[in-house]
């Protein structure tokens, strides 16, 4: 905060080019995140996703199309013996880069929304079996555990209001 404004400097800039807003335009609908969860845990086929989640057929069709159009998923053909060619959905590099976001959302949900028995899903490091969790670090490598120690500032793409 600067003494003259008494509010964070970032508030002096337009939110029109906010990348958080742009990301939520792609991810912000409940079923979209559910579809991503399914693909991240290995459920890649339309009928399997629909059966496991109960997503209405048209909603799932629309969400998958949006995720493919956004470059988060790609369609890969497959064929069961005696059946027509169908497609499964695979994460692209852009989609895989959402893993830390989903880990953070899962951790928040585990902390505040889990059943008394605990969370329904845990994430483990394949190499050692230890639980995986998200954490914040600055570019210098310092662990940031007090979120109030994070200062929002205008970036190079910021535009003054």
CSV table of N, CA and C in Angstrom, one decimal, residues 4-144:
chain,number,residue,atom,x,y,z
A,4,UNK,N,-0.3,7.5,-0.1
A,4,UNK,CA,-1.2,8.4,-0.7
A,4,UNK,C,-2.6,7.8,-1.0
A,5,UNK,N,-2.6,6.5,-1.3
A,5,UNK,CA,-3.8,5.9,-1.7
A,5,UNK,C,-4.5,5.1,-0.6
A,6,UNK,N,-3.7,4.6,0.4
A,6,UNK,CA,-4.2,3.8,1.5
A,6,UNK,C,-5.0,2.6,1.0
A,7,UNK,N,-4.7,2.1,-0.1
A,7,UNK,CA,-5.2,0.8,-0.6
A,7,UNK,C,-4.2,0.2,-1.5
A,8,UNK,N,-4.3,-1.1,-1.7
A,8,UNK,CA,-3.3,-1.8,-2.6
A,8,UNK,C,-3.1,-1.2,-3.9
A,9,UNK,N,-1.9,-1.0,-4.4
A,9,UNK,CA,-1.7,-0.4,-5.7
A,9,UNK,C,-2.4,-1.1,-6.8
A,10,UNK,N,-2.5,-2.4,-6.7
A,10,UNK,CA,-3.2,-3.2,-7.7
A,10,UNK,C,-4.6,-2.8,-8.0
A,11,UNK,N,-5.2,-2.1,-7.1
A,11,UNK,CA,-6.6,-1.6,-7.3
A,11,UNK,C,-6.7,-0.5,-8.2
A,12,UNK,N,-5.5,0.2,-8.5
A,12,UNK,CA,-5.5,1.3,-9.4
A,12,UNK,C,-5.5,0.8,-10.9
A,13,UNK,N,-5.5,-0.5,-11.1
A,13,UNK,CA,-5.4,-1.0,-12.4
A,13,UNK,C,-6.7,-1.7,-12.8
A,14,UNK,N,-7.0,-1.8,-14.1
A,14,UNK,CA,-8.2,-2.4,-14.6
A,14,UNK,C,-8.2,-3.9,-14.4
A,15,UNK,N,-9.3,-4.4,-14.1
A,15,UNK,CA,-9.5,-5.9,-14.0
A,15,UNK,C,-9.9,-6.5,-15.3
A,16,UNK,N,-10.0,-5.7,-16.4
A,16,UNK,CA,-10.5,-6.2,-17.7
A,16,UNK,C,-9.5,-7.3,-18.3
A,17,UNK,N,-8.2,-7.3,-17.9
A,17,UNK,CA,-7.3,-8.2,-18.5
A,17,UNK,C,-6.9,-9.2,-17.5
A,18,UNK,N,-7.6,-9.4,-16.4
A,18,UNK,CA,-7.3,-10.3,-15.3
A,18,UNK,C,-7.2,-11.7,-15.7
A,19,UNK,N,-6.1,-12.4,-15.5
A,19,UNK,CA,-6.0,-13.8,-15.9
A,19,UNK,C,-6.7,-14.7,-15.0
A,20,UNK,N,-7.0,-14.3,-13.8
A,20,UNK,CA,-7.8,-15.1,-12.9
A,20,UNK,C,-9.2,-15.2,-13.5
A,21,UNK,N,-9.8,-14.0,-13.9
A,21,UNK,CA,-11.1,-14.0,-14.5
A,21,UNK,C,-11.1,-14.8,-15.8
A,22,UNK,N,-10.1,-14.7,-16.6
A,22,UNK,CA,-10.1,-15.5,-17.8
A,22,UNK,C,-10.0,-17.0,-17.5
A,23,UNK,N,-9.2,-17.4,-16.5
A,23,UNK,CA,-9.1,-18.8,-16.2
A,23,UNK,C,-10.5,-19.3,-15.7
A,24,UNK,N,-11.1,-18.5,-14.9
A,24,UNK,CA,-12.4,-18.9,-14.3
A,24,UNK,C,-13.5,-19.0,-15.4
A,25,UNK,N,-13.3,-18.2,-16.5
A,25,UNK,CA,-14.3,-18.3,-17.6
A,25,UNK,C,-14.2,-19.7,-18.2
A,26,UNK,N,-13.0,-20.4,-18.2
A,26,UNK,CA,-12.9,-21.7,-18.7
A,26,UNK,C,-13.2,-22.8,-17.6
A,27,UNK,N,-12.8,-22.5,-16.3
A,27,UNK,CA,-12.9,-23.5,-15.3
A,27,UNK,C,-14.0,-23.3,-14.3
A,28,UNK,N,-14.7,-22.2,-14.3
A,28,UNK,CA,-15.6,-21.8,-13.3
A,28,UNK,C,-16.9,-22.5,-13.1
A,29,UNK,N,-17.2,-23.4,-14.0
A,29,UNK,CA,-18.5,-24.1,-13.8
A,29,UNK,C,-18.2,-25.4,-13.1
A,30,UNK,N,-19.1,-25.8,-12.2
A,30,UNK,CA,-18.9,-27.0,-11.3
A,30,UNK,C,-18.5,-28.2,-12.1
A,31,UNK,N,-19.3,-28.5,-13.2
A,31,UNK,CA,-19.1,-29.8,-13.9
A,31,UNK,C,-17.8,-29.8,-14.6
A,32,UNK,N,-17.2,-28.7,-15.0
A,32,UNK,CA,-15.9,-28.6,-15.7
A,32,UNK,C,-14.8,-29.1,-14.7
A,33,UNK,N,-14.9,-28.7,-13.5
A,33,UNK,CA,-13.8,-29.2,-12.6
A,33,UNK,C,-14.0,-30.7,-12.2
A,34,UNK,N,-15.3,-31.1,-12.2
A,34,UNK,CA,-15.5,-32.5,-12.0
A,34,UNK,C,-15.0,-33.4,-13.1
A,35,UNK,N,-15.2,-32.9,-14.4
A,35,UNK,CA,-14.6,-33.6,-15.5
A,35,UNK,C,-13.1,-33.7,-15.4
A,36,UNK,N,-12.5,-32.5,-15.1
A,36,UNK,CA,-11.0,-32.5,-15.0
A,36,UNK,C,-10.6,-33.5,-13.9
A,37,UNK,N,-11.3,-33.5,-12.8
A,37,UNK,CA,-10.9,-34.4,-11.7
A,37,UNK,C,-10.9,-35.9,-12.2
A,38,UNK,N,-12.0,-36.2,-12.9
A,38,UNK,CA,-12.1,-37.6,-13.5
A,38,UNK,C,-10.9,-37.9,-14.4
A,39,UNK,N,-10.6,-37.0,-15.3
A,39,UNK,CA,-9.4,-37.3,-16.2
A,39,UNK,C,-8.1,-37.4,-15.4
A,40,UNK,N,-8.0,-36.5,-14.4
A,40,UNK,CA,-6.7,-36.6,-13.6
A,40,UNK,C,-6.6,-37.9,-12.9
A,41,UNK,N,-7.7,-38.5,-12.4
A,41,UNK,CA,-7.6,-39.8,-11.7
A,41,UNK,C,-7.6,-41.0,-12.7
A,42,UNK,N,-7.7,-40.7,-14.0
A,42,UNK,CA,-7.6,-41.8,-14.9
A,42,UNK,C,-8.9,-42.2,-15.6
A,43,UNK,N,-10.0,-41.5,-15.4
A,43,UNK,CA,-11.3,-41.8,-16.0
A,43,UNK,C,-11.4,-41.0,-17.3
A,44,UNK,N,-11.2,-41.6,-18.5
A,44,UNK,CA,-11.0,-40.9,-19.7
A,44,UNK,C,-12.1,-41.1,-20.7
A,45,UNK,N,-13.0,-41.9,-20.4
A,45,UNK,CA,-14.1,-42.3,-21.4
A,45,UNK,C,-15.4,-41.7,-21.0
A,46,UNK,N,-16.1,-41.2,-22.1
A,46,UNK,CA,-17.4,-40.5,-21.9
A,46,UNK,C,-18.4,-41.3,-21.0
A,47,UNK,N,-18.6,-42.5,-21.4
A,47,UNK,CA,-19.6,-43.4,-20.7
A,47,UNK,C,-19.2,-43.6,-19.3
A,48,UNK,N,-17.9,-43.8,-19.0
A,48,UNK,CA,-17.4,-44.1,-17.7
A,48,UNK,C,-17.5,-42.8,-16.8
A,49,UNK,N,-17.2,-41.7,-17.4
A,49,UNK,CA,-17.4,-40.4,-16.7
A,49,UNK,C,-18.9,-40.2,-16.3
A,50,UNK,N,-19.7,-40.4,-17.3
A,50,UNK,CA,-21.1,-40.2,-17.0
A,50,UNK,C,-21.7,-41.1,-15.9
A,51,UNK,N,-21.3,-42.4,-16.0
A,51,UNK,CA,-21.8,-43.4,-15.0
A,51,UNK,C,-21.2,-43.0,-13.6
A,52,UNK,N,-20.0,-42.6,-13.5
A,52,UNK,CA,-19.4,-42.4,-12.2
A,52,UNK,C,-19.9,-41.1,-11.6
A,53,UNK,N,-20.1,-40.0,-12.4
A,53,UNK,CA,-20.5,-38.7,-11.9
A,53,UNK,C,-21.9,-38.3,-11.9
A,54,UNK,N,-22.7,-39.0,-12.8
A,54,UNK,CA,-24.1,-38.6,-13.0
A,54,UNK,C,-24.3,-37.3,-13.7
A,55,UNK,N,-23.3,-36.8,-14.4
A,55,UNK,CA,-23.4,-35.6,-15.2
A,55,UNK,C,-24.4,-35.9,-16.4
A,56,UNK,N,-25.3,-35.0,-16.6
A,56,UNK,CA,-26.3,-35.2,-17.7
A,56,UNK,C,-25.5,-35.3,-19.0
A,57,UNK,N,-25.9,-36.1,-19.9
A,57,UNK,CA,-25.2,-36.4,-21.2
A,57,UNK,C,-24.9,-35.1,-21.9
A,58,UNK,N,-25.8,-34.2,-22.1
A,58,UNK,CA,-25.5,-33.0,-22.9
A,58,UNK,C,-24.6,-32.1,-22.1
A,59,UNK,N,-24.7,-32.0,-20.8
A,59,UNK,CA,-23.7,-31.2,-20.1
A,59,UNK,C,-22.3,-31.8,-20.2
A,60,UNK,N,-22.2,-33.1,-20.1
A,60,UNK,CA,-20.8,-33.7,-20.3
A,60,UNK,C,-20.3,-33.4,-21.7
A,61,UNK,N,-21.1,-33.6,-22.7
A,61,UNK,CA,-20.7,-33.3,-24.1
A,61,UNK,C,-20.2,-31.9,-24.2
A,62,UNK,N,-21.0,-31.0,-23.6
A,62,UNK,CA,-20.6,-29.5,-23.7
A,62,UNK,C,-19.3,-29.3,-23.0
A,63,UNK,N,-19.1,-29.8,-21.8
A,63,UNK,CA,-17.9,-29.6,-21.0
A,63,UNK,C,-16.7,-30.2,-21.7
A,64,UNK,N,-16.8,-31.4,-22.2
A,64,UNK,CA,-15.7,-32.0,-22.9
A,64,UNK,C,-15.3,-31.1,-24.1
A,65,UNK,N,-16.3,-30.7,-24.9
A,65,UNK,CA,-16.0,-29.9,-26.0
A,65,UNK,C,-15.3,-28.6,-25.7
A,66,UNK,N,-15.8,-28.0,-24.6
A,66,UNK,CA,-15.1,-26.7,-24.1
A,66,UNK,C,-13.7,-27.0,-23.7
A,67,UNK,N,-13.4,-28.1,-23.0
A,67,UNK,CA,-12.1,-28.4,-22.5
A,67,UNK,C,-11.2,-28.7,-23.7
A,68,UNK,N,-11.7,-29.4,-24.7
A,68,UNK,CA,-10.9,-29.7,-25.9
A,68,UNK,C,-10.6,-28.3,-26.7
A,69,UNK,N,-11.7,-27.5,-26.8
A,69,UNK,CA,-11.5,-26.2,-27.6
A,69,UNK,C,-10.5,-25.3,-26.8
A,70,UNK,N,-10.5,-25.4,-25.5
A,70,UNK,CA,-9.6,-24.6,-24.7
A,70,UNK,C,-8.2,-25.1,-24.7
A,71,UNK,N,-8.0,-26.3,-25.2
A,71,UNK,CA,-6.7,-26.9,-25.3
A,71,UNK,C,-6.2,-27.6,-24.0
A,72,UNK,N,-7.2,-27.9,-23.1
A,72,UNK,CA,-6.9,-28.6,-21.9
A,72,UNK,C,-6.9,-30.1,-22.0
A,73,UNK,N,-7.8,-30.6,-22.9
A,73,UNK,CA,-7.9,-32.0,-23.3
A,73,UNK,C,-7.7,-32.2,-24.8
A,74,UNK,N,-7.3,-33.4,-25.1
A,74,UNK,CA,-7.3,-33.8,-26.5
A,74,UNK,C,-8.1,-35.1,-26.7
A,75,UNK,N,-8.7,-35.3,-27.8
A,75,UNK,CA,-9.5,-36.5,-28.1
A,75,UNK,C,-8.5,-37.6,-28.7
A,76,UNK,N,-8.6,-38.8,-28.2
A,76,UNK,CA,-7.8,-39.9,-28.8
A,76,UNK,C,-8.8,-41.0,-29.2
A,77,UNK,N,-8.7,-41.5,-30.4
A,77,UNK,CA,-9.6,-42.6,-30.8
A,77,UNK,C,-9.2,-43.9,-30.2
A,78,UNK,N,-10.2,-44.7,-29.9
A,78,UNK,CA,-10.0,-46.1,-29.5
A,78,UNK,C,-11.2,-46.9,-30.0
A,79,UNK,N,-11.0,-48.2,-30.1
A,79,UNK,CA,-12.1,-49.1,-30.5
A,79,UNK,C,-12.1,-50.4,-29.7
A,80,UNK,N,-13.2,-50.7,-29.1
A,80,UNK,CA,-13.4,-51.9,-28.4
A,80,UNK,C,-13.6,-53.0,-29.5
A,81,UNK,N,-13.2,-54.2,-29.3
A,81,UNK,CA,-13.5,-55.3,-30.4
A,81,UNK,C,-15.0,-55.3,-30.7
A,82,UNK,N,-15.2,-55.2,-32.1
A,82,UNK,CA,-16.6,-55.3,-32.6
A,82,UNK,C,-17.4,-54.1,-32.4
A,83,UNK,N,-16.8,-53.0,-32.0
A,83,UNK,CA,-17.6,-51.7,-31.8
A,83,UNK,C,-17.0,-50.6,-32.7
A,84,UNK,N,-17.8,-49.6,-32.8
A,84,UNK,CA,-17.4,-48.4,-33.6
A,84,UNK,C,-16.2,-47.7,-32.9
A,85,UNK,N,-15.5,-46.8,-33.6
A,85,UNK,CA,-14.5,-46.0,-33.1
A,85,UNK,C,-15.1,-45.0,-32.1
A,86,UNK,N,-14.5,-44.8,-31.0
A,86,UNK,CA,-15.0,-43.8,-30.0
A,86,UNK,C,-13.8,-43.0,-29.6
A,87,UNK,N,-14.0,-42.1,-28.7
A,87,UNK,CA,-12.8,-41.2,-28.3
A,87,UNK,C,-12.7,-41.2,-26.7
A,88,UNK,N,-11.5,-41.2,-26.3
A,88,UNK,CA,-11.3,-40.9,-24.9
A,88,UNK,C,-10.6,-39.6,-24.8
A,89,UNK,N,-10.5,-39.0,-23.6
A,89,UNK,CA,-10.0,-37.7,-23.4
A,89,UNK,C,-8.7,-37.7,-22.6
A,90,UNK,N,-7.7,-37.1,-23.1
A,90,UNK,CA,-6.4,-37.1,-22.4
A,90,UNK,C,-6.0,-35.7,-22.1
A,91,UNK,N,-5.3,-35.5,-21.0
A,91,UNK,CA,-4.8,-34.1,-20.7
A,91,UNK,C,-3.7,-33.7,-21.6
A,92,UNK,N,-3.7,-32.5,-22.0
A,92,UNK,CA,-2.6,-31.9,-22.7
A,92,UNK,C,-1.6,-31.3,-21.7
A,93,UNK,N,-0.5,-30.8,-22.2
A,93,UNK,CA,0.4,-30.1,-21.3
A,93,UNK,C,-0.3,-28.9,-20.5
A,94,UNK,N,-1.1,-28.2,-21.3
A,94,UNK,CA,-1.9,-27.1,-20.7
A,94,UNK,C,-2.8,-27.6,-19.6
A,95,UNK,N,-3.4,-28.8,-19.8
A,95,UNK,CA,-4.3,-29.4,-18.8
A,95,UNK,C,-3.5,-29.9,-17.6
A,96,UNK,N,-2.4,-30.6,-17.9
A,96,UNK,CA,-1.6,-31.1,-16.8
A,96,UNK,C,-1.1,-29.9,-15.9
A,97,UNK,N,-0.9,-28.8,-16.4
A,97,UNK,CA,-0.5,-27.6,-15.6
A,97,UNK,C,-1.5,-27.2,-14.6
A,98,UNK,N,-2.7,-27.7,-14.7
A,98,UNK,CA,-3.8,-27.4,-13.7
A,98,UNK,C,-3.7,-28.3,-12.5
A,99,UNK,N,-2.8,-29.3,-12.5
A,99,UNK,CA,-2.7,-30.2,-11.4
A,99,UNK,C,-2.6,-29.5,-10.0
A,100,UNK,N,-1.6,-28.5,-9.9
A,100,UNK,CA,-1.5,-27.8,-8.6
A,100,UNK,C,-2.8,-27.1,-8.2
A,101,UNK,N,-3.6,-26.6,-9.2
A,101,UNK,CA,-4.9,-26.0,-8.8
A,101,UNK,C,-5.8,-27.0,-8.2
A,102,UNK,N,-5.9,-28.1,-8.9
A,102,UNK,CA,-6.9,-29.2,-8.4
A,102,UNK,C,-6.4,-29.7,-7.0
A,103,UNK,N,-5.1,-29.8,-6.8
A,103,UNK,CA,-4.6,-30.2,-5.5
A,103,UNK,C,-5.0,-29.2,-4.4
A,104,UNK,N,-4.8,-27.9,-4.8
A,104,UNK,CA,-5.2,-26.9,-3.8
A,104,UNK,C,-6.7,-26.9,-3.5
A,105,UNK,N,-7.5,-27.1,-4.5
A,105,UNK,CA,-9.0,-27.2,-4.3
A,105,UNK,C,-9.3,-28.4,-3.5
A,106,UNK,N,-8.7,-29.5,-3.8
A,106,UNK,CA,-8.9,-30.7,-3.0
A,106,UNK,C,-8.5,-30.5,-1.5
A,107,UNK,N,-7.4,-29.9,-1.3
A,107,UNK,CA,-6.9,-29.7,0.1
A,107,UNK,C,-7.9,-28.8,0.8
A,108,UNK,N,-8.4,-27.7,0.2
A,108,UNK,CA,-9.3,-26.8,0.8
A,108,UNK,C,-10.6,-27.6,1.2
A,109,UNK,N,-11.1,-28.4,0.2
A,109,UNK,CA,-12.3,-29.2,0.4
A,109,UNK,C,-12.1,-30.2,1.5
A,110,UNK,N,-10.9,-30.9,1.6
A,110,UNK,CA,-10.6,-31.8,2.7
A,110,UNK,C,-10.7,-31.1,4.0
A,111,UNK,N,-10.1,-29.9,4.1
A,111,UNK,CA,-10.1,-29.2,5.3
A,111,UNK,C,-11.5,-28.8,5.8
A,112,UNK,N,-12.3,-28.3,4.9
A,112,UNK,CA,-13.6,-27.7,5.3
A,112,UNK,C,-14.8,-28.4,5.0
A,113,UNK,N,-14.8,-29.4,4.1
A,113,UNK,CA,-16.0,-30.0,3.6
A,113,UNK,C,-16.0,-31.6,3.6
A,114,UNK,N,-15.0,-32.2,4.1
A,114,UNK,CA,-14.9,-33.6,4.1
A,114,UNK,C,-15.9,-34.2,5.2
A,115,UNK,N,-16.3,-35.5,4.9
A,115,UNK,CA,-17.1,-36.2,5.9
A,115,UNK,C,-16.3,-36.5,7.1
A,116,UNK,N,-16.9,-36.8,8.2
A,116,UNK,CA,-16.2,-37.0,9.5
A,116,UNK,C,-15.1,-38.1,9.4
A,117,UNK,N,-15.4,-39.1,8.5
A,117,UNK,CA,-14.4,-40.2,8.3
A,117,UNK,C,-13.1,-39.7,7.6
A,118,UNK,N,-13.2,-38.6,7.0
A,118,UNK,CA,-12.0,-38.1,6.3
A,118,UNK,C,-12.3,-37.9,4.8
A,119,UNK,N,-11.3,-37.5,4.0
A,119,UNK,CA,-11.5,-37.3,2.6
A,119,UNK,C,-11.6,-38.6,1.8
A,120,UNK,N,-12.4,-38.5,0.7
A,120,UNK,CA,-12.6,-39.7,-0.1
A,120,UNK,C,-11.5,-40.0,-1.1
A,121,UNK,N,-10.5,-39.1,-1.2
A,121,UNK,CA,-9.4,-39.3,-2.1
A,121,UNK,C,-8.1,-38.7,-1.5
A,122,UNK,N,-7.1,-39.5,-1.6
A,122,UNK,CA,-5.8,-39.0,-1.2
A,122,UNK,C,-4.8,-39.0,-2.4
A,123,UNK,N,-3.9,-38.1,-2.4
A,123,UNK,CA,-2.9,-38.1,-3.5
A,123,UNK,C,-1.5,-38.5,-2.9
A,124,UNK,N,-0.9,-39.4,-3.5
A,124,UNK,CA,0.4,-39.9,-3.0
A,124,UNK,C,1.5,-39.7,-4.0
A,125,UNK,N,2.7,-39.5,-3.6
A,125,UNK,CA,3.8,-39.4,-4.5
A,125,UNK,C,4.2,-40.9,-4.9
A,126,UNK,N,4.1,-41.1,-6.2
A,126,UNK,CA,4.4,-42.4,-6.8
A,126,UNK,C,5.7,-43.0,-6.3
A,127,UNK,N,6.7,-42.1,-6.2
A,127,UNK,CA,8.1,-42.5,-5.8
A,127,UNK,C,8.2,-43.1,-4.4
A,128,UNK,N,7.5,-42.4,-3.4
A,128,UNK,CA,7.8,-42.8,-2.0
A,128,UNK,C,6.5,-43.1,-1.3
A,129,UNK,N,5.3,-42.8,-1.8
A,129,UNK,CA,4.1,-43.0,-1.1
A,129,UNK,C,3.6,-42.0,-0.1
A,130,UNK,N,4.4,-40.9,0.0
A,130,UNK,CA,4.1,-39.8,0.9
A,130,UNK,C,2.9,-39.0,0.3
A,131,UNK,N,2.1,-38.4,1.2
A,131,UNK,CA,1.0,-37.6,0.7
A,131,UNK,C,1.5,-36.4,0.0
A,132,UNK,N,0.8,-36.0,-1.1
A,132,UNK,CA,1.2,-34.8,-1.9
A,132,UNK,C,0.3,-33.7,-1.4
A,133,UNK,N,0.9,-32.5,-1.2
A,133,UNK,CA,0.1,-31.3,-0.9
A,133,UNK,C,0.7,-30.1,-1.6
A,134,UNK,N,-0.1,-29.1,-1.7
A,134,UNK,CA,0.4,-27.9,-2.4
A,134,UNK,C,1.1,-26.9,-1.4
A,135,UNK,N,2.0,-26.2,-1.9
A,135,UNK,CA,2.6,-25.2,-1.1
A,135,UNK,C,3.1,-24.0,-1.9
A,136,UNK,N,3.2,-22.9,-1.3
A,136,UNK,CA,3.6,-21.7,-2.1
A,136,UNK,C,5.1,-21.4,-1.8
A,137,UNK,N,5.8,-21.0,-2.8
A,137,UNK,CA,7.2,-20.6,-2.7
A,137,UNK,C,7.4,-19.4,-3.6
A,138,UNK,N,8.2,-18.4,-3.1
A,138,UNK,CA,8.6,-17.3,-4.0
A,138,UNK,C,9.6,-17.8,-4.9
A,139,UNK,N,10.0,-16.9,-5.9
A,139,UNK,CA,11.0,-17.3,-6.9
A,139,UNK,C,12.4,-17.4,-6.3
A,140,UNK,N,12.6,-17.0,-5.1
A,140,UNK,CA,13.9,-17.1,-4.4
A,140,UNK,C,13.9,-18.5,-3.6
A,141,UNK,N,12.8,-19.2,-3.6
A,141,UNK,CA,12.7,-20.5,-2.9
A,141,UNK,C,12.2,-20.4,-1.5
A,142,UNK,N,11.8,-19.3,-1.0
A,142,UNK,CA,11.3,-19.2,0.4
A,142,UNK,C,9.9,-19.8,0.4
A,143,UNK,N,9.6,-20.6,1.4
A,143,UNK,CA,8.3,-21.1,1.7
A,143,UNK,C,7.4,-20.0,2.2
A,144,UNK,N,6.2,-19.8,1.6
A,144,UNK,CA,5.3,-18.8,2.0
A,144,UNK,C,4.1,-19.5,2.7
